[in-house]
Coordinates of C-alpha atoms in Angstrom, one line a residue:
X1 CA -18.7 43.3 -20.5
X2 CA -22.2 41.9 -20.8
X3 CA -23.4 39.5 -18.5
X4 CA -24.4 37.3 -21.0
X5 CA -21.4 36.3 -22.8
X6 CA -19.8 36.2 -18.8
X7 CA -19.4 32.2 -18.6
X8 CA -18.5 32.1 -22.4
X9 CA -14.8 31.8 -24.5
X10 CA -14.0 34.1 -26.7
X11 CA -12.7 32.0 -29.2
X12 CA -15.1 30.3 -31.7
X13 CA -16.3 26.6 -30.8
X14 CA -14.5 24.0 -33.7
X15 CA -16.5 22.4 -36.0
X16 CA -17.7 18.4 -34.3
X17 CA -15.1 15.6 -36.2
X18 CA -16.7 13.1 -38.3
X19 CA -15.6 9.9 -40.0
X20 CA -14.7 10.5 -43.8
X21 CA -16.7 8.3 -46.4
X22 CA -13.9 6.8 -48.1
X23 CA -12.7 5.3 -44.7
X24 CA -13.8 1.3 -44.0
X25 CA -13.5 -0.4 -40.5
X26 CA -10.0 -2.3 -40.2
X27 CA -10.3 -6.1 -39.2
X28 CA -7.9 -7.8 -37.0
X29 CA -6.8 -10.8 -39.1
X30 CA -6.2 -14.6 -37.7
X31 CA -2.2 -15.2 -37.2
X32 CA -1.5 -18.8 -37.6
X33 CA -0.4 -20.8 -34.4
X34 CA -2.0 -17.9 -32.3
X35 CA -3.9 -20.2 -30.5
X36 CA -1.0 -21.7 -28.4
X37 CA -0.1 -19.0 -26.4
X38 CA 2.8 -19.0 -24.0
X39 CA 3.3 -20.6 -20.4
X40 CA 2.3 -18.0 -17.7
X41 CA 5.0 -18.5 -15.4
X42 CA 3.5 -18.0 -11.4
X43 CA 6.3 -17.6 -8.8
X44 CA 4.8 -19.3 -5.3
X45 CA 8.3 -17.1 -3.7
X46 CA 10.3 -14.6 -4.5
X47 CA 13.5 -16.2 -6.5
X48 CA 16.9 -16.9 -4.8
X49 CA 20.0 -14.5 -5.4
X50 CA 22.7 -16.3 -5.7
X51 CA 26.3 -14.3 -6.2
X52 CA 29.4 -16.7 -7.8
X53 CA 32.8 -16.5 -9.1
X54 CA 32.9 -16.8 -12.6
X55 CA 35.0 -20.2 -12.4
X56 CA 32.2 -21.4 -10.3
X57 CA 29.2 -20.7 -12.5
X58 CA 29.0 -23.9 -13.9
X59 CA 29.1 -26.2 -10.7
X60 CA 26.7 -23.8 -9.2
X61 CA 24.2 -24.2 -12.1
X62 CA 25.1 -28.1 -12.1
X63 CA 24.1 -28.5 -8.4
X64 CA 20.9 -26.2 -8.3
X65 CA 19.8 -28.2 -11.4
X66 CA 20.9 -31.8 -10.1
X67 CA 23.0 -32.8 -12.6
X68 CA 26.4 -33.8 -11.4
X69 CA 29.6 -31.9 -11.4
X70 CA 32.1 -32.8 -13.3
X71 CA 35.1 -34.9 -12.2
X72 CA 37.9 -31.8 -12.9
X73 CA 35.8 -29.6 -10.6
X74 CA 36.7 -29.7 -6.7
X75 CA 33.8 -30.5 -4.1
X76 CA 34.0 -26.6 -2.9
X77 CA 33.9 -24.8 -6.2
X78 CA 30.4 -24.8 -6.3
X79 CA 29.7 -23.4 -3.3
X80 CA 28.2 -19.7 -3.9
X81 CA 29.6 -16.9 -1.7
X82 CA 27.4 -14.2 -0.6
X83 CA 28.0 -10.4 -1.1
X84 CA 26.6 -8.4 1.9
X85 CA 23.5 -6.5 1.6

């Protein structure tokens, strides 16, 4: 082999891409009510895990949200039990 065409491929170097002359830039367009974008929601801690029984979802949600329970439900059907980690 030469030394010249050492560092070279063998295969012929493709032609450099260009933009066709028929093609036109593409503008992004205004979508209405874009301007109010949505809440960015910042967590200062990590959020709570809380594991119920399905006939307690509702109490639980009541009590962690302050509203009160109502009167059918029993004072300790709204407490959450845990499931081990």
């Amino acid at each position: 082999m030469n030394s010249s065409m050492a560092g070279r491929s063998r295969c012929s170097r493709p032609a450099p891409l260009t933009v066709s002359k028929n093609s036109s830039k593409i503008k992004k367009t205004a979508v209405p009510n874009q301007g109010r974008s949505s809440p960015v929601i910042v967590y200062l801690k990590s959020p709570d895990i809380i594991h119920v029984k399905p006939e307690d979802f509702m109490g639980t949600v009541q009590r962690l949200t302050g509203k009160a329970a109502s009167s059918s439900s029993s004072p300790t059907s709204c407490v959450p039990y845990m499931v081990g980690s």
